[in-house]
Tab-separated table of C-alpha atoms in Angstrom:
chain	number	residue	atom	x	y	z
A	1	MET	CA	53.569	71.295	64.606
A	2	SER	CA	52.285	69.281	68.202
A	3	ALA	CA	51.557	70.415	71.662
A	4	GLU	CA	55.033	68.629	71.832
A	5	GLN	CA	56.719	70.309	69.654
A	6	GLU	CA	56.443	73.823	70.823
A	7	LYS	CA	57.683	72.894	73.888
A	8	ASP	CA	61.409	71.075	71.829
A	9	PRO	CA	63.799	73.267	69.849
A	10	ILE	CA	63.319	72.405	65.438
A	11	SER	CA	65.643	70.389	64.373
A	12	LEU	CA	66.436	70.412	60.515
A	13	LYS	CA	68.683	68.487	58.119
A	14	ARG	CA	69.029	69.482	54.334
A	15	VAL	CA	70.830	66.837	52.890
A	16	ARG	CA	71.870	66.497	49.264
A	17	GLY	CA	69.875	64.820	46.393
A	18	GLY	CA	70.742	64.070	43.287
A	19	ASP	CA	71.214	67.911	41.616
A	20	SER	CA	69.140	70.003	42.749
A	21	GLY	CA	71.150	73.452	44.440
A	22	LEU	CA	70.018	74.976	47.582
A	23	ASP	CA	70.440	71.333	49.117
A	24	GLY	CA	73.882	70.391	47.992
A	25	LEU	CA	75.051	71.041	51.496
A	26	GLY	CA	75.644	67.473	52.718
A	27	GLY	CA	74.849	63.621	51.307
A	28	PRO	CA	76.945	60.639	49.866
A	29	GLY	CA	79.393	61.578	47.926
A	30	VAL	CA	80.120	65.168	49.096
A	31	GLN	CA	82.943	66.203	50.875
A	32	LEU	CA	83.038	69.553	52.892
A	33	GLY	CA	85.150	71.907	54.301
A	34	SER	CA	85.002	74.667	57.170
A	35	PRO	CA	81.817	75.430	56.067
A	36	ASP	CA	81.523	79.304	57.442
A	37	LYS	CA	78.056	78.630	59.549
A	38	LYS	CA	75.979	82.335	61.015
A	39	LYS	CA	72.853	82.314	63.365
A	40	ARG	CA	71.303	84.830	64.170
A	41	LYS	CA	67.812	86.044	65.196
A	42	THR	CA	65.700	86.321	62.342
A	43	ASN	CA	68.341	84.054	59.848
A	44	THR	CA	70.336	81.315	59.204
A	45	GLN	CA	73.462	81.192	56.962
A	46	VAL	CA	76.097	78.181	55.865
A	47	ASN	CA	78.208	79.078	53.307
A	48	CYS	CA	80.657	76.341	51.942
A	49	PRO	CA	81.809	77.374	48.383
A	50	PRO	CA	80.508	76.111	46.631
A	51	PHE	CA	77.573	75.844	47.928
A	52	LEU	CA	74.887	78.292	50.245
A	53	PHE	CA	72.544	78.175	52.042
A	54	GLU	CA	70.761	80.330	53.991
A	55	VAL	CA	66.529	80.563	55.413
A	56	PHE	CA	64.883	82.991	56.774
A	57	LEU	CA	63.071	82.515	59.536
A	58	TYR	CA	58.806	82.493	60.995
A	59	ALA	CA	60.528	84.186	64.408
A	60	PRO	CA	62.818	85.001	66.043
A	61	ILE	CA	65.109	82.409	68.103
A	62	ASP	CA	67.448	82.368	70.853
A	63	ASP	CA	71.041	82.305	69.529
A	64	GLU	CA	73.016	81.697	72.476
A	65	SER	CA	71.054	78.293	73.681
A	66	SER	CA	70.627	76.680	69.541
A	67	LYS	CA	73.685	75.163	67.808
A	68	ALA	CA	74.743	74.192	64.805
A	69	LYS	CA	76.831	70.810	64.360
A	70	ILE	CA	78.223	69.320	61.491
A	71	GLY	CA	78.952	65.538	60.191
A	72	ASN	CA	78.912	62.617	58.065
A	73	ASN	CA	78.738	65.359	55.391
A	74	THR	CA	75.663	66.374	57.214
A	75	ILE	CA	75.233	69.272	59.566
A	76	VAL	CA	72.024	69.550	61.543
A	77	PHE	CA	70.880	72.408	62.662
A	78	THR	CA	69.163	72.716	66.627
A	79	LEU	CA	67.044	76.493	66.687
A	80	ARG	CA	65.277	77.143	69.659
A	81	LYS	CA	62.548	79.608	69.807
A	82	LYS	CA	62.102	82.951	70.923
A	83	GLU	CA	58.375	82.497	72.355
A	84	ALA	CA	57.251	79.080	72.522
A	85	ALA	CA	54.405	79.366	69.927
A	86	MET	CA	54.057	77.176	67.034
A	87	TRP	CA	55.544	77.984	63.566
A	88	GLU	CA	53.400	77.598	60.027
A	89	THR	CA	55.774	77.127	58.195
A	90	LEU	CA	59.794	77.032	59.099
A	91	SER	CA	60.407	80.544	56.809
A	92	LEU	CA	59.814	83.514	56.321
A	93	SER	CA	56.747	83.850	53.015
A	94	GLY	CA	56.658	86.889	51.109
A	95	VAL	CA	60.615	87.772	50.936
A	96	ASP	CA	62.143	90.177	48.266
A	97	LYS	CA	65.552	90.885	47.544
A	98	GLU	CA	65.272	94.418	49.427
A	99	MET	CA	63.573	92.644	52.888
A	100	MET	CA	66.262	90.405	52.701
A	101	GLN	CA	68.763	92.785	53.065
A	102	ARG	CA	67.448	94.670	56.083
A	103	ILE	CA	66.991	91.975	57.792
A	104	ARG	CA	70.271	90.903	57.034
A	105	GLU	CA	71.596	93.983	57.930
A	106	LYS	CA	70.012	93.776	60.592
A	107	SER	CA	71.489	90.624	62.153
A	108	ILE	CA	75.258	92.129	61.281
A	109	LEU	CA	74.736	95.144	63.409
A	110	GLN	CA	72.703	92.309	66.704
A	111	ALA	CA	75.307	90.555	66.291
A	112	GLN	CA	78.267	93.313	66.376
A	113	GLU	CA	76.264	94.559	69.758
A	114	ARG	CA	76.623	91.165	71.051
A	115	ALA	CA	80.199	90.675	70.902
A	116	LYS	CA	80.984	94.378	71.848
A	117	GLU	CA	79.164	93.118	74.913
A	118	ALA	CA	81.090	90.452	75.235
A	119	MET	CA	84.607	91.843	75.091
A	120	GLU	CA	83.446	94.981	78.073
A	121	ALA	CA	81.830	91.649	79.310
A	122	LYS	CA	85.088	90.127	79.333
A	123	ALA	CA	87.352	92.795	80.301
A	124	VAL	CA	85.131	93.978	83.132
A	125	ALA	CA	85.649	89.861	84.806
A	126	ARG	CA	89.661	90.809	84.020
A	127	ARG	CA	89.016	93.816	85.554
A	128	GLU	CA	87.061	92.220	88.776
A	129	ASP	CA	89.913	89.080	88.561
A	130	GLN	CA	93.053	92.114	88.996
A	131	LYS	CA	90.283	93.415	91.721
A	132	TYR	CA	91.159	90.401	93.219
A	133	THR	CA	93.538	88.829	92.933
A	134	LEU	CA	95.868	92.574	94.143
A	135	ASN	CA	92.732	92.526	97.078
A	136	VAL	CA	93.856	88.551	97.472
A	137	MET	CA	98.211	90.111	98.080
A	138	MET	CA	96.752	93.232	100.161
A	139	LYS	CA	96.081	90.858	101.946
A	140	ILE	CA	98.048	88.737	102.648
A	141	GLU	CA	101.380	91.206	102.979
A	142	GLU	CA	98.674	92.609	105.442
A	143	GLU	CA	98.249	89.220	107.602
A	144	GLU	CA	102.177	89.011	106.982
A	145	ARG	CA	102.775	92.448	108.241
A	146	LYS	CA	100.204	91.592	111.825
A	147	LYS	CA	102.143	88.171	112.075
A	148	ILE	CA	105.474	90.429	112.094
A	149	GLU	CA	104.330	92.891	114.734
A	150	ASP	CA	102.482	90.058	116.909
A	151	MET	CA	105.620	88.220	117.022
A	152	LYS	CA	107.554	91.426	117.600
A	153	GLU	CA	104.722	92.733	120.566
A	154	ASN	CA	105.431	89.156	122.190
A	155	GLU	CA	109.295	89.123	122.567
A	156	ARG	CA	108.804	93.106	123.591
A	157	ILE	CA	105.952	91.084	126.315
A	158	LYS	CA	108.170	88.128	126.985
A	159	ALA	CA	111.253	90.092	127.628
A	160	THR	CA	109.468	93.322	129.634
A	161	LYS	CA	108.162	90.145	131.832
A	162	GLU	CA	111.930	88.588	131.814
A	163	LEU	CA	113.588	91.893	132.973
A	164	GLU	CA	110.540	92.854	136.128
A	165	ALA	CA	110.860	89.437	137.055
A	166	TRP	CA	115.160	90.281	137.797
A	167	LYS	CA	113.823	92.216	139.643
A	168	GLU	CA	111.394	91.002	141.473
A	169	CYS	CA	115.191	88.836	142.463
A	170	GLN	CA	117.225	91.533	143.040
A	171	ARG	CA	114.042	93.086	145.679
A	172	LYS	CA	114.321	89.927	147.329
A	173	ALA	CA	117.185	89.329	147.618
A	174	GLU	CA	118.251	92.382	149.064
A	175	GLU	CA	114.492	92.105	151.285
A	176	LEU	CA	116.480	88.820	152.977
A	177	LYS	CA	119.878	90.848	153.116
A	178	ILE	CA	118.264	93.753	155.275
A	179	ILE	CA	116.319	91.422	157.280
A	180	GLN	CA	120.023	88.945	157.417
A	181	ARG	CA	121.632	92.270	158.887
A	182	GLU	CA	118.520	93.225	161.415
A	183	GLU	CA	119.003	89.200	163.337
A	184	LYS	CA	122.290	90.333	162.922
A	185	LEU	CA	122.024	93.552	165.025
A	186	TYR	CA	120.084	91.800	167.583
A	187	HIS	CA	122.084	88.546	167.649
A	188	GLN	CA	124.543	91.034	169.003
A	189	GLU	CA	122.294	93.566	171.064
A	190	LYS	CA	121.201	89.989	173.660
A	191	GLN	CA	124.614	88.959	173.805
A	192	MET	CA	125.921	91.691	175.246
A	193	GLU	CA	123.098	91.844	176.789
A	194	GLU	CA	124.104	89.618	178.599
A	195	GLU	CA	127.276	90.092	179.378
A	196	ARG	CA	125.757	93.124	181.048
A	197	LYS	CA	123.517	90.923	183.174
A	198	LYS	CA	126.443	89.265	183.510
A	199	LEU	CA	128.572	92.117	184.714
A	200	LYS	CA	126.314	92.571	186.614
A	201	HIS	CA	125.481	89.925	188.914
A	202	LYS	CA	129.646	89.936	189.017
A	203	CYS	CA	130.199	93.280	190.095
A	204	LEU	CA	126.615	92.205	193.459
A	205	ILE	CA	128.704	89.317	194.458
A	206	GLY	CA	132.535	91.903	194.725
A	207	ASN	CA	130.483	94.272	196.764
A	208	SER	CA	128.842	91.022	198.844
A	209	ALA	CA	133.328	90.109	199.452
A	210	SER	CA	134.168	93.811	199.853
A	211	LYS	CA	131.790	94.047	202.912
A	212	ASN	CA	133.347	91.010	203.920
A	213	LEU	CA	136.952	91.530	203.429
A	214	ALA	CA	137.689	94.718	205.426
A	215	THR	CA	141.066	94.086	204.646
A	216	LYS	CA	140.681	95.020	200.983
A	217	GLY	CA	139.511	98.654	202.322
A	218	ARG	CA	137.905	100.917	200.550
A	219	ASN	CA	140.316	102.128	197.190
A	220	SER	CA	139.783	98.595	196.196
A	221	GLU	CA	136.422	99.046	195.278
A	222	ASN	CA	136.613	101.792	194.108
A	223	ILE	CA	138.997	100.413	191.296
A	224	PHE	CA	136.725	97.946	190.708
A	225	PHE	CA	133.409	100.270	190.250
A	226	GLU	CA	135.834	101.997	187.513
A	227	LYS	CA	136.389	99.174	185.841
A	228	LEU	CA	132.369	98.151	185.538
A	229	LYS	CA	132.327	101.837	183.974
A	230	GLU	CA	134.632	100.664	181.780
A	231	ASP	CA	133.153	97.974	180.842
A	232	SER	CA	129.521	98.818	180.264
A	233	ILE	CA	129.554	100.268	177.064
A	234	PRO	CA	126.531	101.660	176.278
A	235	ALA	CA	124.809	99.921	172.572
A	236	PRO	CA	125.541	101.176	169.182
A	237	ARG	CA	122.566	103.744	168.153
A	238	SER	CA	120.152	103.049	165.487
A	239	VAL	CA	121.183	103.646	161.714
A	240	GLY	CA	119.162	106.732	160.071
A	241	SER	CA	119.801	108.030	157.253
A	242	ILE	CA	120.243	111.244	155.744
A	243	LYS	CA	118.766	112.924	151.730
A	244	ILE	CA	120.769	116.007	150.185
A	245	SER	CA	119.251	117.314	147.081
A	246	PHE	CA	121.908	118.826	144.984
A	247	THR	CA	121.197	121.974	143.014
A	248	PRO	CA	120.086	120.496	139.974
A	249	ARG	CA	123.225	120.721	136.743
A	250	VAL	CA	122.110	120.771	132.695
A	251	PHE	CA	125.938	120.381	132.459
A	252	PRO	CA	129.138	118.204	133.366
A	253	THR	CA	131.338	120.660	134.834
A	254	ALA	CA	131.182	122.760	137.696
A	255	LEU	CA	129.314	125.936	137.098
A	256	ARG	CA	131.409	129.150	137.091
A	257	GLU	CA	130.111	132.512	136.678
A	258	SER	CA	131.824	133.094	133.576
A	259	GLN	CA	130.298	130.765	131.331
A	260	VAL	CA	126.440	131.364	132.232
A	261	ALA	CA	125.823	133.791	129.697
A	262	GLU	CA	127.307	130.908	127.000
A	263	GLU	CA	125.641	128.308	128.660
A	264	GLU	CA	122.554	129.423	128.651
A	265	GLU	CA	123.376	130.494	124.592
A	266	TRP	CA	123.706	126.853	123.664
A	267	LEU	CA	120.407	125.856	125.919
A	268	HIS	CA	118.226	127.871	124.672
A	269	LYS	CA	119.960	127.177	120.749
A	270	GLN	CA	119.280	122.849	121.959
A	271	ALA	CA	115.557	123.764	122.498
A	272	GLU	CA	114.999	125.482	118.975
A	273	ALA	CA	116.625	123.230	117.045
A	274	GLN	CA	114.913	120.715	118.637
A	275	ARG	CA	111.232	122.864	117.572
A	276	ALA	CA	113.205	123.086	114.030
A	277	MET	CA	111.304	120.055	112.172
A	278	ASN	CA	109.998	121.498	108.270
A	279	THR	CA	107.208	119.132	107.663
A	280	ASP	CA	106.840	120.483	104.212
A	281	ILE	CA	108.351	117.690	101.926
A	282	PRO	CA	106.738	116.237	98.886
A	283	GLU	CA	108.233	112.517	100.148
A	284	LEU	CA	107.254	113.339	103.656
A	285	CYS	CA	103.483	112.087	102.889
A	286	ASP	CA	105.078	108.739	101.592
A	287	LEU	CA	106.724	107.505	105.128
A	288	LYS	CA	105.775	106.063	108.367
A	289	GLU	CA	105.492	108.554	111.593
A	290	GLU	CA	108.623	106.981	113.017
A	291	GLU	CA	111.221	108.252	109.299
A	292	LYS	CA	109.590	111.985	110.031
A	293	ASN	CA	111.807	112.013	113.548
A	294	PRO	CA	115.734	113.228	111.979
A	295	GLU	CA	117.401	111.617	115.631
A	296	TRP	CA	115.352	108.132	114.842
A	297	LEU	CA	117.647	109.575	111.070
A	298	LYS	CA	119.916	109.659	112.289
A	299	GLU	CA	119.958	106.671	114.755
A	300	LYS	CA	119.520	104.856	110.698
A	301	GLY	CA	122.250	106.318	109.450
A	302	ASN	CA	124.692	105.468	112.567
A	303	LYS	CA	123.691	102.467	112.169
A	304	LEU	CA	125.364	101.604	108.640
A	305	PHE	CA	127.713	104.105	109.216
A	306	ALA	CA	128.662	100.751	111.597
A	307	THR	CA	128.189	98.136	108.750
A	308	GLU	CA	130.260	100.535	105.453
A	309	ASN	CA	126.708	101.611	104.005
A	310	TYR	CA	128.074	104.344	103.894
A	311	LEU	CA	125.598	106.237	100.720
A	312	ALA	CA	122.708	104.352	102.815
A	313	ALA	CA	123.799	105.822	105.329
A	314	ILE	CA	124.159	109.766	103.368
A	315	ASN	CA	121.326	109.462	102.108
A	316	ALA	CA	119.925	109.176	106.109
A	317	TYR	CA	121.296	111.900	106.743
A	318	ASN	CA	120.156	114.011	104.165
A	319	LEU	CA	116.703	113.582	105.024
A	320	ALA	CA	117.585	114.065	108.131
A	321	ILE	CA	119.041	117.584	107.728
A	322	ARG	CA	116.242	118.216	105.431
A	323	LEU	CA	113.496	117.892	108.478
A	324	ASN	CA	116.020	119.590	110.738
A	325	ASN	CA	118.747	122.174	109.423
A	326	LYS	CA	119.661	122.871	112.695
A	327	ILE	CA	121.069	119.275	114.342
A	328	PRO	CA	124.937	119.474	114.426
A	329	LEU	CA	126.043	115.588	114.887
A	330	LEU	CA	123.659	115.525	111.500
A	331	TYR	CA	126.349	117.674	109.282
A	332	LEU	CA	129.055	115.963	111.405
A	333	ASN	CA	128.150	112.318	110.918
A	334	ARG	CA	127.905	113.085	107.620
A	335	ALA	CA	131.101	114.631	107.386
A	336	ALA	CA	132.740	111.370	108.583
A	337	CYS	CA	130.492	108.798	105.859
A	338	HIS	CA	132.540	111.997	103.633
A	339	LEU	CA	136.073	110.581	104.852
A	340	LYS	CA	134.834	107.190	104.010
A	341	LEU	CA	134.100	107.847	100.380
A	342	LYS	CA	137.298	109.861	100.099
A	343	ASN	CA	134.892	112.987	99.266
A	344	LEU	CA	136.396	115.866	101.177
A	345	HIS	CA	135.241	119.583	100.243
A	346	LYS	CA	132.486	117.683	100.617
A	347	ALA	CA	133.847	116.639	104.604
A	348	ILE	CA	134.904	119.697	104.671
A	349	GLU	CA	131.909	122.006	103.704
A	350	ASP	CA	129.590	119.148	106.983
A	351	SER	CA	132.718	119.825	108.851
A	352	SER	CA	132.876	123.702	108.303
A	353	LYS	CA	128.665	123.755	109.379
A	354	ALA	CA	129.308	121.484	112.111
A	355	LEU	CA	130.624	123.934	113.663
A	356	GLU	CA	129.178	127.088	112.996
A	357	ILE	CA	126.033	125.366	115.010
A	358	LEU	CA	128.478	124.836	117.521
A	359	THR	CA	128.194	128.189	119.269
A	360	PRO	CA	128.607	129.288	121.847
A	361	PRO	CA	131.720	127.277	121.983
A	362	VAL	CA	130.769	125.094	126.273
A	363	ALA	CA	131.625	122.264	127.672
A	364	ASP	CA	128.845	120.318	126.438
A	365	ASN	CA	129.256	120.525	123.005
A	366	ALA	CA	133.736	119.971	123.396
A	367	ASN	CA	133.970	116.600	122.151
A	368	ALA	CA	132.018	117.289	119.030
A	369	ARG	CA	134.151	120.163	118.229
A	370	MET	CA	136.704	118.713	118.442
A	371	LYS	CA	135.594	115.441	116.663
A	372	ALA	CA	134.550	118.196	114.406
A	373	HIS	CA	137.874	119.893	114.279
A	374	ILE	CA	139.623	116.105	112.922
A	375	ARG	CA	137.385	116.070	110.866
A	376	ARG	CA	138.338	118.909	108.915
A	377	GLY	CA	141.607	118.784	109.371
A	378	THR	CA	142.340	115.252	107.790
A	379	ALA	CA	139.908	116.033	104.623
A	380	PHE	CA	143.087	119.074	104.502
A	381	CYS	CA	145.851	116.194	105.093
A	382	GLN	CA	144.757	113.782	102.152
A	383	LEU	CA	144.053	117.227	99.916
A	384	GLU	CA	147.663	117.788	100.969
A	385	LEU	CA	146.709	121.066	102.811
A	386	TYR	CA	148.867	119.961	105.784
A	387	VAL	CA	148.767	124.044	107.205
A	388	GLU	CA	145.486	124.247	107.346
A	389	GLY	CA	145.239	120.610	108.327
A	390	LEU	CA	147.761	121.357	111.298
A	391	GLN	CA	145.521	124.719	111.889
A	392	ASP	CA	142.516	122.389	113.255
A	393	TYR	CA	144.496	119.305	114.639
A	394	GLU	CA	146.161	122.495	116.523
A	395	ALA	CA	142.390	123.625	117.737
A	396	ALA	CA	141.805	120.038	118.658
A	397	LEU	CA	143.759	119.905	121.365
A	398	LYS	CA	142.505	123.544	123.011
A	399	ILE	CA	139.767	121.555	123.326
A	400	ASP	CA	141.554	118.537	124.478
A	401	PRO	CA	144.950	119.135	125.691
A	402	SER	CA	145.382	115.496	127.505
A	403	ASN	CA	144.650	113.456	123.800
A	404	LYS	CA	147.602	111.830	122.922
A	405	ILE	CA	145.992	110.684	119.260
A	406	VAL	CA	145.523	113.936	118.630
A	407	GLN	CA	149.123	115.129	119.661
A	408	ASN	CA	150.671	111.959	118.021
A	409	ASP	CA	149.334	112.370	114.803
A	410	ALA	CA	149.663	117.140	115.290
A	411	GLU	CA	153.176	116.232	115.907
A	412	LYS	CA	153.473	114.048	111.637
A	413	ILE	CA	151.775	116.580	110.613
A	414	ARG	CA	154.393	119.440	111.933
A	415	ASN	CA	157.071	117.211	110.459
A	416	ILE	CA	155.102	117.272	106.882
A	417	ILE	CA	155.699	120.598	106.756
A	418	GLN	CA	159.394	121.346	108.553
A	419	GLY	CA	160.083	118.548	105.801
A	420	THR	CA	158.076	120.343	102.890
A	421	GLU	CA	159.441	123.616	103.307
A	422	VAL	CA	163.340	121.883	103.848
A	423	GLU	CA	162.985	120.352	99.884
A	424	SER	CA	161.308	124.171	98.917
A	425	LYS	CA	164.525	126.034	100.210
């Protein structure tokens, strides 16, 4: 082989000629089926029954870039040398059967290793693609979330600016009113000053006239001066302001010494309830900071209750109670949800728990206690336990005796009880 041939790939063409054995792989009059081609580093094999072609190459080849092309009843091998060097012959000389078997086994092992590496590389590529896709999706979601947050922030800034502009307009309008009022007072004072000057001028003229007219006498002069004194009214005093401060008080009612201890106890319980947070809940790690606030969960439950999504509202109240079980309104609101869902026994339990926490009875928790009695009484009546229900309604009336709705409901329950007793007799 020449130097130019060393750089170029080896082209091997075997064509059938006559009745010879290994050369019967291609040529006129032979129809090839689906031949089994194997290209390895040290040997090349084609199997197309009943024909077989195998050659053990002189030196290793690059099986990745080597090819075998089938066409026109001919197989063309294009083999690229591993190392650019002159080959003395195509096939390896002096190869016995045992050596052939070793070469075949080694080639098969190498092919299996390459196939395994290819599969692993494909799996790695697939994982990388999945990871890339996941990262892209997360990035898109993050961009969407940031976009929504930016929109919220822009809306908040816009609303704040509008509120500040409205406040500024109100302030300017108030300043304008003050200026107008001061101008009006100034004009009034100026007018009164002019009237005083005119009156003084008239007084001087009257004095000169009284000196010339002796018939008037002294009495008329005295009367004139008395009238002058009456007309000379002093100007109004300047406006002033007095600031008063009252003793601070939490409760809306007047202070009563008999209830001071109970009010202090209630305030102490409320302060403890605000601090009683249970953070040892496994679900908390998946929640946002705002979702760990019982007050936020209570407001969310109230909104869900308003949309008649009672089950979701109960879930919100449940999590809030797990975080802080000292807030009576959580039990009270959950009792209302159970009433809507006809879970009457649970409504009674939650109302009783709310009443248990709403102690001592003070004016600040009177409305909540009344609602708890009404909801428990309603649940008792729906269970046809009218006597127990009436007791709760009467307890609610003791808290608010002027509530007409509670009075009417209590009267209806009494009529039902009396009708039941008459029928039983």
